[in-house]
Amino acid sequence: MIDGARDLYRRELLKGSTETLLLSLLCGEPKYGYQLVKEIEQRSSGYFRFKEGTLYPALHRLERDGMIAGTWLPSQTGQNRRYYEITAKGKTSLASMLEEWKLFTNAVNLVAQPEGH
Amino acid sequence: MKPHIRGYLDEMGKQLHLDPKEEQEILHELEVHIEDRVCELLDQGLSREAALQNALESLGQSEMIAGQLYEVHSRGSWYHTALATLPHLLLSLVFALHLWATPVWVISMLLLALTITVVGWRKGRPRWTYPWLGYCLMGPIVSWGLAMSAVGYGAWGVVANDALPLSIPIYAASFVYIAFSIWIVIRIVRKIAKPDWLMGSLAILPIPFLGFWFFYFYSGGDLLQSDVSVLKEVDTSVAIVFLIIGSATAAFFRITRRLARVALLAITAPSLIVLAWISYQGGAGLIAVFMFAVMSLAVLLIPAFFDLKNSRPDAPQFTPDENPEGIWG
């Protein structure tokens, strides 16, 4: 596959995974936007890199849908930041997404790399 | 051009079209993000200017982000959609049951609209109150029309009979009232156009149709007759028109694309005039209907004019970026 097409394929895959990745990142302690950008980059060894501005519409959409909740809190530096945490609805949704993802990747692997090949 | 945080955020604020409180929170969140990025880059040894340039580039095009945020924040819940649709449905019911000619019903509707608007606006001006506000404007607009009629009647009396048909104090009061009611309506429209002129247009969506309805019967002389049975013959059509306005309002609240909202209003307003004309089977001529349809579009654009006047002075815009659509870099 040529580089351009591969890049396009990667973007298509990522587009459908944004919600899952954000909810996964917010499973632990509450985090603010910039922290999420850094953490996803770090945890994926640089594979995932948000276009930073578009992170906020995605976060706000999750908040509107009740998957996460945002709160303004003072950070260690004294600066007020909006921290997001996953809600019970978000956790249920994430569990279902991850389950589906597992089934999907297993199925793709079975087709792409059949046993004995 | 030198990168500029305030310029970037001002530009975004202008394109958000959200309530001031929501807008302020969003811009503050982005400002903190930019500052975090700048601090990190300064620690890496970049100059302030280069760090800022890089931070704004990483954030992306302000217009695109503002558009996406508008889509998220401006979509009404089903509950709010129902509240926004309610005044149109009530009015549809009033016409379907032929209650509009009973003063107590009209006054009750106006008082209900006024109460809900005042309470809603005191609680932060939620978007669902705008359709209610539109009907509150009917009071000053109709009384303005009546005062104009009185003045016109006086002018006709002078030309035809060389004498004023009514006393001079009544004309003086009419002139004062005309100026006062215009001032009230302009003030309100200017205010509602400020965060999002489209909400102002939604609020005044029924006004062109009501104007046509008034003109249709006024030109036929039926409104001046004590027997309004002629007018009641078309009540079913009017009730259907208000159901359509209610449906358009519901669609407006549920769709998120700004352009789709503009198209919805631009199609609905003139369509209502044409629909009413077809239902009434005659009356106004084709040219008059065409003029009304064009005027209905012009009326809906009045809030946009005030929004332009309300706009802050242009700040330098910073628009980087090669791949504006995607969320991933």
PDB file of C-alpha atoms in Angstrom, chain B residues 144-291:
ATOM      1  CA  TRP B 144     -47.164  50.020  15.776  1.00  0.00           C
ATOM      2  CA  GLY B 145     -49.197  48.939  12.733  1.00  0.00           C
ATOM      3  CA  LEU B 146     -52.378  50.343  14.249  1.00  0.00           C
ATOM      4  CA  ALA B 147     -50.676  53.662  15.079  1.00  0.00           C
ATOM      5  CA  MET B 148     -49.375  53.814  11.492  1.00  0.00           C
ATOM      6  CA  SER B 149     -52.910  53.212  10.244  1.00  0.00           C
ATOM      7  CA  ALA B 150     -54.166  56.097  12.388  1.00  0.00           C
ATOM      8  CA  VAL B 151     -51.492  58.394  10.936  1.00  0.00           C
ATOM      9  CA  GLY B 152     -52.272  57.233   7.383  1.00  0.00           C
ATOM     10  CA  TYR B 153     -55.967  57.771   7.992  1.00  0.00           C
ATOM     11  CA  GLY B 154     -55.194  61.310   9.187  1.00  0.00           C
ATOM     12  CA  ALA B 155     -53.070  62.048   6.101  1.00  0.00           C
ATOM     13  CA  TRP B 156     -55.861  60.774   3.852  1.00  0.00           C
ATOM     14  CA  GLY B 157     -58.336  63.039   5.712  1.00  0.00           C
ATOM     15  CA  VAL B 158     -56.158  66.096   5.102  1.00  0.00           C
ATOM     16  CA  VAL B 159     -55.711  65.313   1.395  1.00  0.00           C
ATOM     17  CA  ALA B 160     -59.330  64.373   0.710  1.00  0.00           C
ATOM     18  CA  ASN B 161     -61.295  66.701   3.021  1.00  0.00           C
ATOM     19  CA  ASP B 162     -58.717  69.281   4.045  1.00  0.00           C
ATOM     20  CA  ALA B 163     -59.371  68.415   7.688  1.00  0.00           C
ATOM     21  CA  LEU B 164     -57.997  65.986  10.277  1.00  0.00           C
ATOM     22  CA  PRO B 165     -60.530  63.238  11.043  1.00  0.00           C
ATOM     23  CA  LEU B 166     -59.193  62.848  14.606  1.00  0.00           C
ATOM     24  CA  SER B 167     -57.884  65.355  17.179  1.00  0.00           C
ATOM     25  CA  ILE B 168     -54.280  66.651  17.046  1.00  0.00           C
ATOM     26  CA  PRO B 169     -53.289  65.123  20.450  1.00  0.00           C
ATOM     27  CA  ILE B 170     -54.215  61.678  19.092  1.00  0.00           C
ATOM     28  CA  TYR B 171     -51.858  62.183  16.137  1.00  0.00           C
ATOM     29  CA  ALA B 172     -49.110  63.508  18.367  1.00  0.00           C
ATOM     30  CA  ALA B 173     -49.533  60.472  20.618  1.00  0.00           C
ATOM     31  CA  SER B 174     -49.480  58.171  17.562  1.00  0.00           C
ATOM     32  CA  PHE B 175     -46.169  59.652  16.351  1.00  0.00           C
ATOM     33  CA  VAL B 176     -44.620  59.302  19.796  1.00  0.00           C
ATOM     34  CA  TYR B 177     -45.908  55.748  20.085  1.00  0.00           C
ATOM     35  CA  ILE B 178     -44.602  54.784  16.629  1.00  0.00           C
ATOM     36  CA  ALA B 179     -41.131  55.987  17.554  1.00  0.00           C
ATOM     37  CA  PHE B 180     -41.325  54.298  20.958  1.00  0.00           C
ATOM     38  CA  SER B 181     -42.491  50.908  19.619  1.00  0.00           C
ATOM     39  CA  ILE B 182     -39.812  50.928  16.895  1.00  0.00           C
ATOM     40  CA  TRP B 183     -37.208  51.736  19.529  1.00  0.00           C
ATOM     41  CA  ILE B 184     -38.413  48.853  21.739  1.00  0.00           C
ATOM     42  CA  VAL B 185     -38.376  46.334  18.868  1.00  0.00           C
ATOM     43  CA  ILE B 186     -34.931  47.489  17.643  1.00  0.00           C
ATOM     44  CA  ARG B 187     -33.489  47.233  21.146  1.00  0.00           C
ATOM     45  CA  ILE B 188     -34.835  43.706  21.614  1.00  0.00           C
ATOM     46  CA  VAL B 189     -33.754  42.507  18.160  1.00  0.00           C
ATOM     47  CA  ARG B 190     -30.284  44.003  18.657  1.00  0.00           C
ATOM     48  CA  LYS B 191     -30.004  42.153  21.951  1.00  0.00           C
ATOM     49  CA  ILE B 192     -31.163  38.781  20.633  1.00  0.00           C
ATOM     50  CA  ALA B 193     -28.916  39.082  17.562  1.00  0.00           C
ATOM     51  CA  LYS B 194     -25.818  39.413  19.712  1.00  0.00           C
ATOM     52  CA  PRO B 195     -24.769  35.842  20.483  1.00  0.00           C
ATOM     53  CA  ASP B 196     -26.367  34.249  17.419  1.00  0.00           C
ATOM     54  CA  TRP B 197     -28.416  36.114  14.830  1.00  0.00           C
ATOM     55  CA  LEU B 198     -29.918  32.836  13.687  1.00  0.00           C
ATOM     56  CA  MET B 199     -31.753  32.577  17.021  1.00  0.00           C
ATOM     57  CA  GLY B 200     -33.149  36.070  16.394  1.00  0.00           C
ATOM     58  CA  SER B 201     -34.334  34.949  12.960  1.00  0.00           C
ATOM     59  CA  LEU B 202     -35.951  31.872  14.488  1.00  0.00           C
ATOM     60  CA  ALA B 203     -37.734  34.096  17.027  1.00  0.00           C
ATOM     61  CA  ILE B 204     -39.277  36.262  14.312  1.00  0.00           C
ATOM     62  CA  LEU B 205     -40.052  33.383  11.914  1.00  0.00           C
ATOM     63  CA  PRO B 206     -43.879  33.654  12.345  1.00  0.00           C
ATOM     64  CA  ILE B 207     -43.936  37.443  11.904  1.00  0.00           C
ATOM     65  CA  PRO B 208     -43.827  37.572   8.049  1.00  0.00           C
ATOM     66  CA  PHE B 209     -46.698  35.097   7.880  1.00  0.00           C
ATOM     67  CA  LEU B 210     -48.742  37.006  10.471  1.00  0.00           C
ATOM     68  CA  GLY B 211     -48.035  40.168   8.487  1.00  0.00           C
ATOM     69  CA  PHE B 212     -49.348  38.499   5.348  1.00  0.00           C
ATOM     70  CA  TRP B 213     -52.421  37.221   7.202  1.00  0.00           C
ATOM     71  CA  PHE B 214     -53.094  40.723   8.541  1.00  0.00           C
ATOM     72  CA  PHE B 215     -52.549  42.307   5.098  1.00  0.00           C
ATOM     73  CA  TYR B 216     -54.765  39.755   3.369  1.00  0.00           C
ATOM     74  CA  PHE B 217     -57.765  40.513   5.527  1.00  0.00           C
ATOM     75  CA  TYR B 218     -57.033  44.194   6.064  1.00  0.00           C
ATOM     76  CA  SER B 219     -56.882  44.785   2.312  1.00  0.00           C
ATOM     77  CA  GLY B 220     -60.203  42.934   1.974  1.00  0.00           C
ATOM     78  CA  GLY B 221     -61.734  45.057   4.711  1.00  0.00           C
ATOM     79  CA  ASP B 222     -62.677  41.963   6.730  1.00  0.00           C
ATOM     80  CA  LEU B 223     -60.708  42.969   9.812  1.00  0.00           C
ATOM     81  CA  LEU B 224     -62.750  46.140  10.087  1.00  0.00           C
ATOM     82  CA  GLN B 225     -66.026  44.219  10.105  1.00  0.00           C
ATOM     83  CA  SER B 226     -67.510  43.214  13.431  1.00  0.00           C
ATOM     84  CA  ASP B 227     -68.381  39.765  12.032  1.00  0.00           C
ATOM     85  CA  VAL B 228     -65.157  37.796  11.747  1.00  0.00           C
ATOM     86  CA  SER B 229     -66.743  34.647  10.377  1.00  0.00           C
ATOM     87  CA  VAL B 230     -65.057  35.296   6.999  1.00  0.00           C
ATOM     88  CA  LEU B 231     -61.661  35.202   8.669  1.00  0.00           C
ATOM     89  CA  LYS B 232     -62.495  32.043  10.575  1.00  0.00           C
ATOM     90  CA  GLU B 233     -63.035  30.192   7.290  1.00  0.00           C
ATOM     91  CA  VAL B 234     -59.275  29.943   6.828  1.00  0.00           C
ATOM     92  CA  ASP B 235     -58.461  29.060  10.441  1.00  0.00           C
ATOM     93  CA  THR B 236     -57.622  25.466   9.486  1.00  0.00           C
ATOM     94  CA  SER B 237     -54.974  26.707   7.021  1.00  0.00           C
ATOM     95  CA  VAL B 238     -53.535  29.045   9.650  1.00  0.00           C
ATOM     96  CA  ALA B 239     -53.459  26.195  12.179  1.00  0.00           C
ATOM     97  CA  ILE B 240     -51.524  24.076   9.652  1.00  0.00           C
ATOM     98  CA  VAL B 241     -49.105  26.948   9.026  1.00  0.00           C
ATOM     99  CA  PHE B 242     -48.332  27.148  12.755  1.00  0.00           C
ATOM    100  CA  LEU B 243     -47.834  23.379  12.836  1.00  0.00           C
ATOM    101  CA  ILE B 244     -45.297  23.815  10.017  1.00  0.00           C
ATOM    102  CA  ILE B 245     -43.568  26.619  11.933  1.00  0.00           C
ATOM    103  CA  GLY B 246     -43.485  24.299  14.964  1.00  0.00           C
ATOM    104  CA  SER B 247     -41.954  21.498  12.879  1.00  0.00           C
ATOM    105  CA  ALA B 248     -39.370  23.878  11.406  1.00  0.00           C
ATOM    106  CA  THR B 249     -38.487  25.039  14.923  1.00  0.00           C
ATOM    107  CA  ALA B 250     -38.061  21.432  16.080  1.00  0.00           C
ATOM    108  CA  ALA B 251     -35.843  20.663  13.076  1.00  0.00           C
ATOM    109  CA  PHE B 252     -33.826  23.845  13.735  1.00  0.00           C
ATOM    110  CA  PHE B 253     -33.107  22.704  17.290  1.00  0.00           C
ATOM    111  CA  ARG B 254     -32.100  19.194  16.314  1.00  0.00           C
ATOM    112  CA  ILE B 255     -29.870  19.865  13.294  1.00  0.00           C
ATOM    113  CA  THR B 256     -26.415  21.130  14.118  1.00  0.00           C
ATOM    114  CA  ARG B 257     -24.950  22.491  10.873  1.00  0.00           C
ATOM    115  CA  ARG B 258     -25.230  26.253  10.816  1.00  0.00           C
ATOM    116  CA  LEU B 259     -25.649  26.376   7.060  1.00  0.00           C
ATOM    117  CA  ALA B 260     -28.470  23.829   7.242  1.00  0.00           C
ATOM    118  CA  ARG B 261     -30.223  26.055   9.786  1.00  0.00           C
ATOM    119  CA  VAL B 262     -29.902  29.089   7.512  1.00  0.00           C
ATOM    120  CA  ALA B 263     -31.322  27.049   4.617  1.00  0.00           C
ATOM    121  CA  LEU B 264     -34.196  25.783   6.765  1.00  0.00           C
ATOM    122  CA  LEU B 265     -35.288  29.305   7.749  1.00  0.00           C
ATOM    123  CA  ALA B 266     -34.749  30.672   4.235  1.00  0.00           C
ATOM    124  CA  ILE B 267     -36.986  27.976   2.777  1.00  0.00           C
ATOM    125  CA  THR B 268     -39.654  28.010   5.501  1.00  0.00           C
ATOM    126  CA  ALA B 269     -40.508  31.735   5.641  1.00  0.00           C
ATOM    127  CA  PRO B 270     -41.366  32.323   1.929  1.00  0.00           C
ATOM    128  CA  SER B 271     -42.954  28.849   1.666  1.00  0.00           C
ATOM    129  CA  LEU B 272     -45.438  29.793   4.392  1.00  0.00           C
ATOM    130  CA  ILE B 273     -46.473  32.885   2.449  1.00  0.00           C
ATOM    131  CA  VAL B 274     -46.991  30.877  -0.739  1.00  0.00           C
ATOM    132  CA  LEU B 275     -48.823  28.136   1.162  1.00  0.00           C
ATOM    133  CA  ALA B 276     -51.117  30.684   2.824  1.00  0.00           C
ATOM    134  CA  TRP B 277     -51.805  32.328  -0.535  1.00  0.00           C
ATOM    135  CA  ILE B 278     -52.738  28.997  -2.106  1.00  0.00           C
ATOM    136  CA  SER B 279     -54.974  28.131   0.886  1.00  0.00           C
ATOM    137  CA  TYR B 280     -56.790  31.461   0.773  1.00  0.00           C
ATOM    138  CA  GLN B 281     -57.566  30.934  -2.900  1.00  0.00           C
ATOM    139  CA  GLY B 282     -57.039  34.420  -4.187  1.00  0.00           C
ATOM    140  CA  GLY B 283     -56.921  37.836  -2.598  1.00  0.00           C
ATOM    141  CA  ALA B 284     -53.420  39.138  -3.117  1.00  0.00           C
ATOM    142  CA  GLY B 285     -52.018  39.096  -6.651  1.00  0.00           C
ATOM    143  CA  LEU B 286     -48.996  37.091  -7.743  1.00  0.00           C
ATOM    144  CA  ILE B 287     -46.699  40.114  -7.574  1.00  0.00           C
ATOM    145  CA  ALA B 288     -47.905  40.966  -4.045  1.00  0.00           C
ATOM    146  CA  VAL B 289     -47.225  37.375  -2.945  1.00  0.00           C
ATOM    147  CA  PHE B 290     -43.771  37.475  -4.524  1.00  0.00           C
ATOM    148  CA  MET B 291     -43.047  40.774  -2.761  1.00  0.00           C
TER     149      MET B 291
END
